[in-house]
Amino acid sequence: DLEAGEMDFPCRTLPEALGAVWQAFESGARDRRHAFHTPGLVTVGLDGSPKARIVVLRAFDRQAATLRCHTDLRSPKVSELAADPRVSVLAYDSGAKLQVRLEGTAEVQTQTPSANAAWTSSTLWARRCYSAPFAPGDETGEPHGNLPDDLSGRQPTEQEAEAGRDNFAIVQLTVEKVDWLFLEATGHRRGLHVRSGSGGWTSSWIAP
């Protein structure tokens, strides 16, 4: 169960709280040690059931309220998002006692300027994963690291890494709803922020 901590999350006003949530995601995108660096992403499966997995937060834009992660174009989430772009994101920082749930829509991009820039900025080690011989989720019959035999245990060259470019895509999520919960020993706090038609946010206090 989640445990309450000392008061240190900004809860005096709803705009201040939303700003602190955005700051947490900005930190998560920059710092791989931050709790928000690896949130959970939930899509709607082709069978209508929820599908959850952990992703790596690669970028966050506060003004646009967008998050970005990377994926293999052969991943099931790609076809799921093509059929239904609705997604949910869950992040929890046990040190800050802060849970955030996001709702929105996501778009898969492959050859856009944003996708090209994300590929170029990725390390060779990261690019190596997209040369995987099997699609994510394929049956292998035995344990398999899903790397080309000649790249197992070593960093690829630029030319070798380029073989995986066609399998690389970014997932860009546009946030429409923010539901945060702060655990405080003297009484939890919870707020809801919904994007309005003008691009701003309608905010309200809600019961924890």
Coordinates of N, CA and C in Angstrom, one line a residue:
D1 N 0.8 -1.2 0.0 CA 0.0 0.0 0.0 C 0.9 1.3 0.0
L2 N 0.3 2.3 -0.5 CA 1.0 3.6 -0.5 C 1.1 4.2 0.9
E3 N 2.2 4.8 1.2 CA 2.3 5.3 2.6 C 2.4 6.8 2.5
A4 N 1.8 7.5 3.5 CA 1.9 8.9 3.6 C 3.2 9.4 4.1
G5 N 3.5 10.6 3.7 CA 4.8 11.2 4.1 C 4.6 12.6 4.7
E6 N 5.7 13.3 4.8 CA 5.7 14.7 5.3 C 5.2 15.6 4.2
M7 N 4.6 16.7 4.5 CA 4.1 17.7 3.6 C 5.3 18.4 2.8
D8 N 5.4 18.1 1.5 CA 6.4 18.9 0.8 C 6.0 19.1 -0.7
F9 N 4.8 18.6 -1.1 CA 4.3 18.9 -2.4 C 3.5 20.1 -2.4
P10 N 3.6 21.0 -3.4 CA 2.9 22.3 -3.4 C 1.4 22.0 -3.5
C11 N 0.6 22.2 -2.5 CA -0.8 22.0 -2.5 C -1.6 23.2 -2.1
R12 N -1.0 24.4 -2.0 CA -1.7 25.6 -1.6 C -2.7 26.0 -2.6
T13 N -2.3 25.9 -3.9 CA -3.2 26.3 -5.0 C -3.1 25.2 -6.1
L14 N -4.2 25.1 -6.9 CA -4.2 24.1 -7.9 C -3.2 24.4 -9.1
P15 N -3.1 25.7 -9.5 CA -2.1 26.0 -10.5 C -0.6 25.7 -10.0
E16 N -0.4 25.9 -8.8 CA 1.0 25.6 -8.2 C 1.2 24.1 -8.2
A17 N 0.1 23.3 -7.9 CA 0.2 21.9 -7.9 C 0.5 21.3 -9.3
L18 N -0.3 21.9 -10.3 CA -0.1 21.4 -11.7 C 1.3 21.8 -12.2
G19 N 1.9 22.9 -11.8 CA 3.2 23.3 -12.1 C 4.2 22.3 -11.6
A20 N 4.0 21.8 -10.3 CA 4.9 20.8 -9.7 C 4.8 19.5 -10.4
V21 N 3.6 19.1 -10.9 CA 3.5 17.9 -11.7 C 4.3 18.0 -13.0
W22 N 4.1 19.1 -13.7 CA 4.9 19.3 -14.9 C 6.4 19.3 -14.6
Q23 N 6.8 19.8 -13.5 CA 8.2 19.8 -13.2 C 8.7 18.4 -12.9
A24 N 7.9 17.5 -12.3 CA 8.2 16.2 -12.1 C 8.5 15.4 -13.4
F25 N 7.6 15.7 -14.4 CA 7.8 15.0 -15.7 C 9.0 15.6 -16.5
E26 N 9.2 16.9 -16.3 CA 10.4 17.5 -16.9 C 11.7 16.8 -16.4
S27 N 11.7 16.6 -15.0 CA 12.8 16.0 -14.4 C 13.0 14.5 -14.8
G28 N 11.8 13.9 -15.0 CA 11.8 12.5 -15.4 C 12.4 12.3 -16.8
A29 N 12.1 13.3 -17.7 CA 12.7 13.2 -19.1 C 14.2 13.4 -19.1
R30 N 14.7 14.2 -18.1 CA 16.1 14.6 -18.1 C 17.0 13.6 -17.4
D31 N 16.4 13.0 -16.3 CA 17.2 12.3 -15.3 C 16.7 10.8 -15.3
R32 N 17.6 9.9 -15.7 CA 17.2 8.5 -15.7 C 17.0 7.9 -14.3
R33 N 17.5 8.6 -13.3 CA 17.3 8.1 -11.9 C 16.0 8.7 -11.3
H34 N 15.3 9.6 -11.9 CA 14.1 10.1 -11.4 C 13.0 9.1 -11.5
A35 N 12.1 9.0 -10.6 CA 11.0 8.1 -10.6 C 10.1 8.2 -11.8
F36 N 9.9 9.4 -12.3 CA 9.0 9.6 -13.5 C 9.7 9.3 -14.8
H37 N 10.9 8.8 -14.7 CA 11.6 8.4 -16.0 C 11.0 7.2 -16.6
T38 N 10.4 6.4 -15.8 CA 9.8 5.1 -16.3 C 8.4 4.9 -15.9
P39 N 7.5 5.7 -16.5 CA 6.1 5.6 -16.2 C 5.4 4.4 -16.8
G40 N 4.2 4.1 -16.4 CA 3.5 3.0 -17.1 C 2.6 3.6 -18.2
L41 N 2.5 2.9 -19.3 CA 1.7 3.4 -20.4 C 0.6 2.3 -20.7
V42 N -0.6 2.7 -20.7 CA -1.7 1.8 -20.9 C -2.5 2.2 -22.2
T43 N -2.6 1.2 -23.1 CA -3.3 1.3 -24.3 C -4.6 0.4 -24.3
V44 N -5.4 0.6 -25.3 CA -6.6 -0.3 -25.4 C -6.2 -1.3 -26.4
G45 N -6.2 -2.6 -26.0 CA -5.9 -3.7 -26.9 C -6.8 -3.9 -28.0
L46 N -6.4 -4.6 -29.0 CA -7.3 -4.9 -30.1 C -8.5 -5.7 -29.7
D47 N -8.3 -6.5 -28.6 CA -9.5 -7.2 -28.1 C -10.3 -6.5 -27.1
G48 N -10.0 -5.2 -26.9 CA -10.8 -4.3 -26.0 C -10.3 -4.3 -24.6
S49 N -9.3 -5.1 -24.2 CA -8.8 -5.1 -22.9 C -7.6 -4.1 -22.7
P50 N -7.4 -3.7 -21.5 CA -6.3 -2.8 -21.3 C -4.9 -3.5 -21.4
K51 N -3.9 -2.8 -22.0 CA -2.6 -3.4 -22.1 C -1.6 -2.4 -21.5
A52 N -0.9 -2.8 -20.5 CA 0.0 -1.9 -19.7 C 1.5 -2.4 -19.9
R53 N 2.4 -1.4 -19.9 CA 3.8 -1.7 -20.0 C 4.5 -0.4 -19.4
I54 N 5.8 -0.7 -19.0 CA 6.6 0.4 -18.6 C 7.4 1.0 -19.8
V55 N 7.4 2.3 -20.0 CA 8.2 2.9 -21.0 C 9.2 3.9 -20.4
V56 N 10.1 4.3 -21.3 CA 11.1 5.3 -20.9 C 10.7 6.7 -21.4
L57 N 10.5 7.6 -20.5 CA 10.1 9.0 -20.9 C 11.3 9.7 -21.5
R58 N 11.2 10.0 -22.8 CA 12.3 10.6 -23.5 C 12.2 12.1 -23.6
A59 N 11.0 12.7 -23.6 CA 10.9 14.1 -23.7 C 9.5 14.5 -23.1
F60 N 9.5 15.8 -22.6 CA 8.2 16.3 -22.1 C 8.2 17.8 -22.4
D61 N 7.1 18.3 -23.0 CA 6.9 19.7 -23.3 C 5.8 20.2 -22.5
R62 N 6.1 21.1 -21.6 CA 5.2 21.7 -20.6 C 4.1 22.5 -21.4
Q63 N 4.5 23.4 -22.3 CA 3.6 24.2 -23.0 C 2.6 23.5 -23.8
A64 N 3.0 22.5 -24.5 CA 2.1 21.7 -25.3 C 1.5 20.5 -24.6
A65 N 2.0 20.3 -23.4 CA 1.5 19.1 -22.6 C 1.6 17.8 -23.3
T66 N 2.8 17.5 -23.8 CA 3.1 16.3 -24.6 C 4.2 15.5 -24.0
L67 N 4.1 14.2 -24.0 CA 5.2 13.3 -23.6 C 5.6 12.5 -24.8
R68 N 6.9 12.1 -24.8 CA 7.4 11.3 -25.9 C 8.1 10.1 -25.4
C69 N 7.9 8.9 -26.0 CA 8.7 7.7 -25.7 C 9.0 7.1 -27.1
H70 N 9.8 6.1 -27.1 CA 10.2 5.4 -28.3 C 9.7 4.0 -28.3
T71 N 9.5 3.5 -29.5 CA 9.0 2.1 -29.7 C 9.5 1.5 -30.9
D72 N 9.5 0.1 -30.9 CA 9.7 -0.6 -32.2 C 8.4 -0.6 -33.0
L73 N 8.5 -0.3 -34.3 CA 7.3 -0.1 -35.1 C 6.5 -1.5 -35.2
R74 N 7.2 -2.6 -34.9 CA 6.5 -3.9 -34.9 C 5.8 -4.2 -33.6
S75 N 5.9 -3.3 -32.6 CA 5.3 -3.6 -31.3 C 3.8 -3.6 -31.4
P76 N 3.1 -4.4 -30.6 CA 1.7 -4.4 -30.6 C 1.1 -3.1 -30.3
K77 N 1.7 -2.3 -29.5 CA 1.1 -1.0 -29.1 C 0.9 -0.1 -30.4
V78 N 1.7 -0.3 -31.4 CA 1.5 0.5 -32.6 C 0.2 0.2 -33.3
S79 N -0.2 -1.0 -33.5 CA -1.5 -1.3 -34.1 C -2.6 -1.0 -33.1
E80 N -2.3 -1.1 -31.8 CA -3.4 -0.7 -30.8 C -3.7 0.8 -30.9
L81 N -2.6 1.6 -31.0 CA -2.8 3.0 -31.1 C -3.5 3.5 -32.4
A82 N -3.2 2.7 -33.5 CA -3.8 3.0 -34.8 C -5.3 2.8 -34.7
A83 N -5.7 1.7 -33.9 CA -7.1 1.4 -33.8 C -7.8 2.3 -32.8
D84 N -7.1 2.7 -31.8 CA -7.7 3.5 -30.7 C -6.6 4.3 -30.0
P85 N -6.5 5.6 -30.3 CA -5.4 6.4 -29.8 C -5.5 6.8 -28.3
R86 N -6.5 6.4 -27.6 CA -6.7 6.8 -26.2 C -5.6 6.0 -25.4
V87 N -5.0 6.8 -24.5 CA -4.0 6.2 -23.6 C -4.1 6.7 -22.2
S88 N -3.5 6.0 -21.3 CA -3.4 6.5 -19.9 C -1.9 6.3 -19.4
V89 N -1.4 7.2 -18.6 CA 0.0 7.1 -18.1 C -0.1 7.1 -16.6
L90 N 0.7 6.3 -15.9 CA 0.7 6.3 -14.5 C 2.2 6.4 -14.0
A91 N 2.4 7.4 -13.2 CA 3.7 7.6 -12.6 C 3.6 7.8 -11.1
Y92 N 4.6 7.2 -10.4 CA 4.6 7.3 -8.9 C 6.0 7.6 -8.4
D93 N 6.2 8.6 -7.6 CA 7.4 8.9 -6.9 C 7.3 8.6 -5.4
S94 N 7.9 7.5 -5.0 CA 7.7 7.0 -3.6 C 8.4 8.0 -2.6
G95 N 9.4 8.7 -3.1 CA 10.1 9.6 -2.2 C 9.3 10.9 -2.0
A96 N 8.6 11.3 -3.1 CA 7.8 12.5 -3.0 C 6.4 12.2 -2.6
K97 N 6.0 10.9 -2.5 CA 4.7 10.5 -2.1 C 3.7 11.1 -3.1
L98 N 4.0 11.1 -4.4 CA 3.2 11.7 -5.4 C 2.8 10.7 -6.5
Q99 N 1.5 10.5 -6.7 CA 1.1 9.7 -7.8 C 0.4 10.5 -8.8
V100 N 0.7 10.3 -10.1 CA 0.0 11.1 -11.2 C -0.5 10.2 -12.2
R101 N -1.8 10.4 -12.6 CA -2.4 9.7 -13.7 C -2.7 10.7 -14.8
L102 N -2.3 10.4 -16.0 CA -2.6 11.2 -17.2 C -3.5 10.4 -18.1
E103 N -4.4 11.2 -18.8 CA -5.2 10.6 -19.9 C -5.0 11.5 -21.1
G104 N -5.0 10.9 -22.3 CA -4.9 11.7 -23.5 C -4.9 10.8 -24.7
T105 N -4.4 11.3 -25.8 CA -4.3 10.5 -27.0 C -2.8 10.5 -27.5
A106 N -2.5 9.4 -28.2 CA -1.1 9.2 -28.7 C -1.0 9.0 -30.1
E107 N 0.0 9.5 -30.7 CA 0.3 9.3 -32.2 C 1.6 8.7 -32.4
V108 N 1.7 7.7 -33.3 CA 3.0 7.0 -33.6 C 3.5 7.8 -34.9
Q109 N 4.8 8.2 -34.8 CA 5.5 8.9 -35.9 C 6.7 8.1 -36.3
T110 N 6.9 8.0 -37.6 CA 8.1 7.2 -38.0 C 9.1 8.0 -38.8
Q111 N 8.7 8.8 -39.8 CA 9.6 9.5 -40.6 C 9.4 11.0 -40.5
T112 N 8.9 11.5 -39.4 CA 8.7 12.9 -39.2 C 10.0 13.6 -38.8
P113 N 10.1 14.9 -38.8 CA 11.3 15.5 -38.3 C 11.6 15.2 -36.8
S114 N 10.5 15.1 -36.0 CA 10.7 14.7 -34.6 C 11.2 13.3 -34.5
A115 N 10.7 12.4 -35.3 CA 11.2 11.0 -35.2 C 12.7 10.9 -35.7
N116 N 13.0 11.7 -36.7 CA 14.4 11.7 -37.2 C 15.3 12.3 -36.2
A117 N 14.9 13.3 -35.5 CA 15.7 13.9 -34.5 C 15.9 13.0 -33.3
A118 N 14.9 12.3 -32.9 CA 15.0 11.4 -31.8 C 15.9 10.2 -32.1
W119 N 15.9 9.7 -33.4 CA 16.8 8.7 -33.8 C 18.2 9.2 -33.7
T120 N 18.5 10.3 -34.3 CA 19.8 10.9 -34.3 C 20.4 11.1 -32.9
S121 N 19.5 11.5 -32.0 CA 20.0 11.8 -30.7 C 20.2 10.5 -29.8
S122 N 19.7 9.4 -30.3 CA 19.8 8.2 -29.5 C 21.2 7.6 -29.6
T123 N 21.6 7.0 -28.5 CA 22.9 6.4 -28.5 C 23.0 5.1 -29.4
L124 N 24.2 4.7 -29.8 CA 24.3 3.5 -30.6 C 23.8 2.3 -29.9
W125 N 24.0 2.3 -28.6 CA 23.5 1.2 -27.8 C 22.0 1.1 -27.9
A126 N 21.3 2.2 -27.8 CA 19.9 2.3 -27.9 C 19.4 1.9 -29.3
R127 N 20.1 2.3 -30.3 CA 19.7 2.0 -31.7 C 19.8 0.5 -32.0
R128 N 20.7 -0.1 -31.3 CA 20.9 -1.5 -31.5 C 19.7 -2.4 -31.3
C129 N 18.8 -2.0 -30.4 CA 17.6 -2.7 -30.0 C 16.7 -2.8 -31.2
Y130 N 16.7 -1.8 -32.1 CA 15.8 -1.8 -33.2 C 16.2 -2.7 -34.4
S131 N 17.3 -3.3 -34.3 CA 17.8 -4.3 -35.3 C 17.4 -5.7 -34.8
A132 N 16.5 -5.8 -33.8 CA 16.1 -7.1 -33.3 C 15.5 -8.0 -34.4
P133 N 15.9 -9.3 -34.4 CA 15.4 -10.2 -35.5 C 13.9 -10.5 -35.3
F134 N 13.4 -10.5 -34.0 CA 12.0 -10.8 -33.8 C 11.2 -9.5 -33.4
A135 N 10.0 -9.5 -33.8 CA 9.1 -8.4 -33.4 C 8.8 -8.6 -31.9
P136 N 8.7 -7.5 -31.1 CA 8.3 -7.6 -29.7 C 7.1 -8.4 -29.5
G137 N 7.2 -9.4 -28.6 CA 6.1 -10.3 -28.3 C 6.0 -11.6 -29.2
D138 N 6.9 -11.7 -30.2 CA 6.9 -12.9 -31.0 C 7.4 -14.1 -30.1
E139 N 6.9 -15.3 -30.4 CA 7.3 -16.5 -29.8 C 8.7 -16.9 -30.3
T140 N 9.6 -17.2 -29.4 CA 11.0 -17.6 -29.8 C 11.3 -19.0 -29.6
G141 N 10.5 -19.8 -28.8 CA 10.8 -21.2 -28.6 C 11.8 -21.4 -27.5
E142 N 12.7 -20.5 -27.2 CA 13.7 -20.6 -26.2 C 14.1 -19.2 -25.8
P143 N 14.8 -19.0 -24.6 CA 15.2 -17.7 -24.2 C 16.0 -17.0 -25.3
H144 N 15.8 -15.8 -25.6 CA 16.5 -15.1 -26.7 C 16.6 -13.6 -26.4
G145 N 17.8 -13.1 -26.5 CA 18.0 -11.7 -26.2 C 17.5 -10.7 -27.2
N146 N 17.0 -11.3 -28.4 CA 16.5 -10.5 -29.5 C 17.4 -9.5 -30.0
L147 N 18.7 -9.9 -30.1 CA 19.7 -9.0 -30.8 C 20.3 -9.8 -31.9
P148 N 20.8 -9.2 -33.0 CA 21.5 -9.9 -34.0 C 22.8 -10.6 -33.4
D149 N 23.1 -11.8 -33.8 CA 24.2 -12.5 -33.3 C 25.5 -11.7 -33.3
D150 N 25.7 -11.0 -34.4 CA 27.0 -10.2 -34.5 C 27.0 -9.0 -33.7
L151 N 25.9 -8.6 -33.0 CA 25.9 -7.4 -32.2 C 25.7 -7.7 -30.7
S152 N 25.6 -9.0 -30.4 CA 25.4 -9.4 -29.0 C 26.7 -9.0 -28.2
G153 N 26.5 -8.2 -27.2 CA 27.7 -7.8 -26.3 C 28.5 -6.7 -26.8
R154 N 28.2 -6.1 -27.9 CA 29.0 -5.0 -28.4 C 28.2 -3.9 -29.0
Q155 N 28.8 -2.7 -29.0 CA 28.1 -1.5 -29.6 C 28.2 -1.6 -31.1
P156 N 27.1 -1.3 -31.8 CA 27.2 -1.3 -33.3 C 27.9 0.0 -33.8
T157 N 28.4 -0.1 -35.0 CA 28.9 1.1 -35.6 C 27.7 1.9 -36.1
E158 N 28.0 3.1 -36.6 CA 26.9 4.0 -37.1 C 26.2 3.2 -38.3
Q159 N 27.0 2.6 -39.1 CA 26.4 2.0 -40.3 C 25.6 0.7 -39.9
E160 N 26.1 0.0 -38.9 CA 25.3 -1.2 -38.4 C 24.0 -0.8 -37.7
A161 N 24.1 0.3 -37.0 CA 22.9 0.7 -36.2 C 21.8 1.2 -37.2
E162 N 22.2 1.7 -38.3 CA 21.2 2.3 -39.3 C 20.3 1.2 -39.8
A163 N 20.7 -0.1 -39.7 CA 19.8 -1.2 -40.1 C 18.5 -1.2 -39.3
G164 N 18.5 -0.6 -38.1 CA 17.3 -0.7 -37.3 C 16.4 0.5 -37.5
R165 N 16.8 1.5 -38.3 CA 16.0 2.7 -38.4 C 14.6 2.5 -38.9
D166 N 14.3 1.6 -39.8 CA 13.0 1.3 -40.3 C 12.0 0.8 -39.2
N167 N 12.6 0.3 -38.2 CA 11.8 -0.3 -37.1 C 11.6 0.7 -35.9
F168 N 12.2 1.9 -36.1 CA 12.1 2.9 -35.0 C 11.0 3.8 -35.2
A169 N 10.3 4.1 -34.1 CA 9.2 5.1 -34.1 C 9.1 5.8 -32.8
I170 N 8.5 7.0 -32.8 CA 8.2 7.7 -31.5 C 6.7 7.6 -31.2
V171 N 6.4 7.6 -30.0 CA 5.0 7.8 -29.6 C 4.9 9.1 -28.9
Q172 N 4.1 10.0 -29.4 CA 3.9 11.3 -28.8 C 2.5 11.4 -28.2
L173 N 2.4 11.6 -26.9 CA 1.1 11.6 -26.2 C 0.8 13.1 -25.9
T174 N -0.4 13.4 -26.2 CA -1.0 14.7 -25.8 C -1.9 14.6 -24.6
V175 N -1.6 15.3 -23.5 CA -2.3 15.1 -22.3 C -3.6 15.9 -22.3
E176 N -4.7 15.3 -22.0 CA -6.0 16.0 -21.9 C -6.5 16.0 -20.4
K177 N -6.0 15.2 -19.6 CA -6.5 15.2 -18.2 C -5.3 14.8 -17.3
V178 N -5.2 15.5 -16.1 CA -4.2 15.2 -15.1 C -4.9 15.0 -13.8
D179 N -4.6 13.8 -13.2 CA -5.2 13.5 -11.9 C -4.1 13.1 -10.9
W180 N -3.8 14.0 -10.0 CA -2.6 13.8 -9.1 C -3.1 13.5 -7.6
L181 N -2.4 12.7 -6.9 CA -2.6 12.4 -5.5 C -1.4 12.5 -4.7
F182 N -1.4 13.4 -3.7 CA -0.3 13.5 -2.8 C -0.6 12.9 -1.5
L183 N 0.2 12.1 -0.9 CA 0.0 11.4 0.3 C 0.6 12.1 1.5
E184 N -0.3 12.6 2.4 CA 0.2 13.4 3.5 C -0.3 12.8 4.8
A185 N 0.5 12.7 5.8 CA 0.1 12.1 7.1 C -1.1 12.8 7.7
T186 N -1.3 14.1 7.5 CA -2.4 14.8 8.1 C -3.6 14.8 7.2
G187 N -3.5 14.2 6.1 CA -4.7 14.2 5.2 C -4.2 14.3 3.7
H188 N -4.5 13.3 2.9 CA -4.1 13.3 1.5 C -4.7 14.5 0.7
R189 N -4.1 14.9 -0.4 CA -4.6 15.9 -1.3 C -4.7 15.4 -2.7
R190 N -5.7 15.8 -3.4 CA -5.9 15.3 -4.8 C -6.5 16.4 -5.6
G191 N -6.0 16.5 -6.8 CA -6.5 17.5 -7.8 C -6.7 17.0 -9.1
L192 N -7.6 17.6 -9.9 CA -8.0 17.2 -11.2 C -7.8 18.4 -12.2
H193 N -7.2 18.2 -13.3 CA -7.0 19.3 -14.3 C -7.4 18.7 -15.6
V194 N -8.3 19.4 -16.3 CA -8.8 19.0 -17.6 C -8.6 20.1 -18.6
R195 N -8.0 19.7 -19.7 CA -7.7 20.7 -20.8 C -9.0 21.3 -21.3
S196 N -9.1 22.6 -21.4 CA -10.2 23.2 -22.0 C -10.1 23.5 -23.5
G197 N -11.1 23.9 -24.1 CA -11.1 24.1 -25.5 C -10.1 25.2 -26.0
S198 N -9.8 26.1 -25.1 CA -8.8 27.2 -25.4 C -7.4 26.8 -25.2
G199 N -7.2 25.6 -24.7 CA -5.8 25.1 -24.4 C -5.4 25.3 -23.0
G200 N -6.2 26.0 -22.2 CA -5.9 26.1 -20.8 C -6.4 24.9 -20.0
W201 N -6.5 25.1 -18.7 CA -6.8 24.0 -17.9 C -7.9 24.4 -16.9
T202 N -8.9 23.5 -16.8 CA -10.0 23.7 -15.8 C -9.6 22.8 -14.6
S203 N -9.4 23.3 -13.4 CA -8.9 22.6 -12.3 C -9.9 22.5 -11.1
S204 N -9.8 21.5 -10.4 CA -10.7 21.3 -9.2 C -10.1 20.4 -8.2
W205 N -10.4 20.7 -6.9 CA -10.0 19.8 -5.8 C -11.0 18.6 -5.8
I206 N -10.5 17.4 -5.7 CA -11.3 16.2 -5.6 C -10.9 15.4 -4.4
A207 N -11.8 14.5 -4.0 CA -11.6 13.7 -2.8 C -10.5 12.6 -3.1
P208 N -9.5 12.4 -2.2 CA -8.5 11.4 -2.4 C -9.2 10.0 -2.4

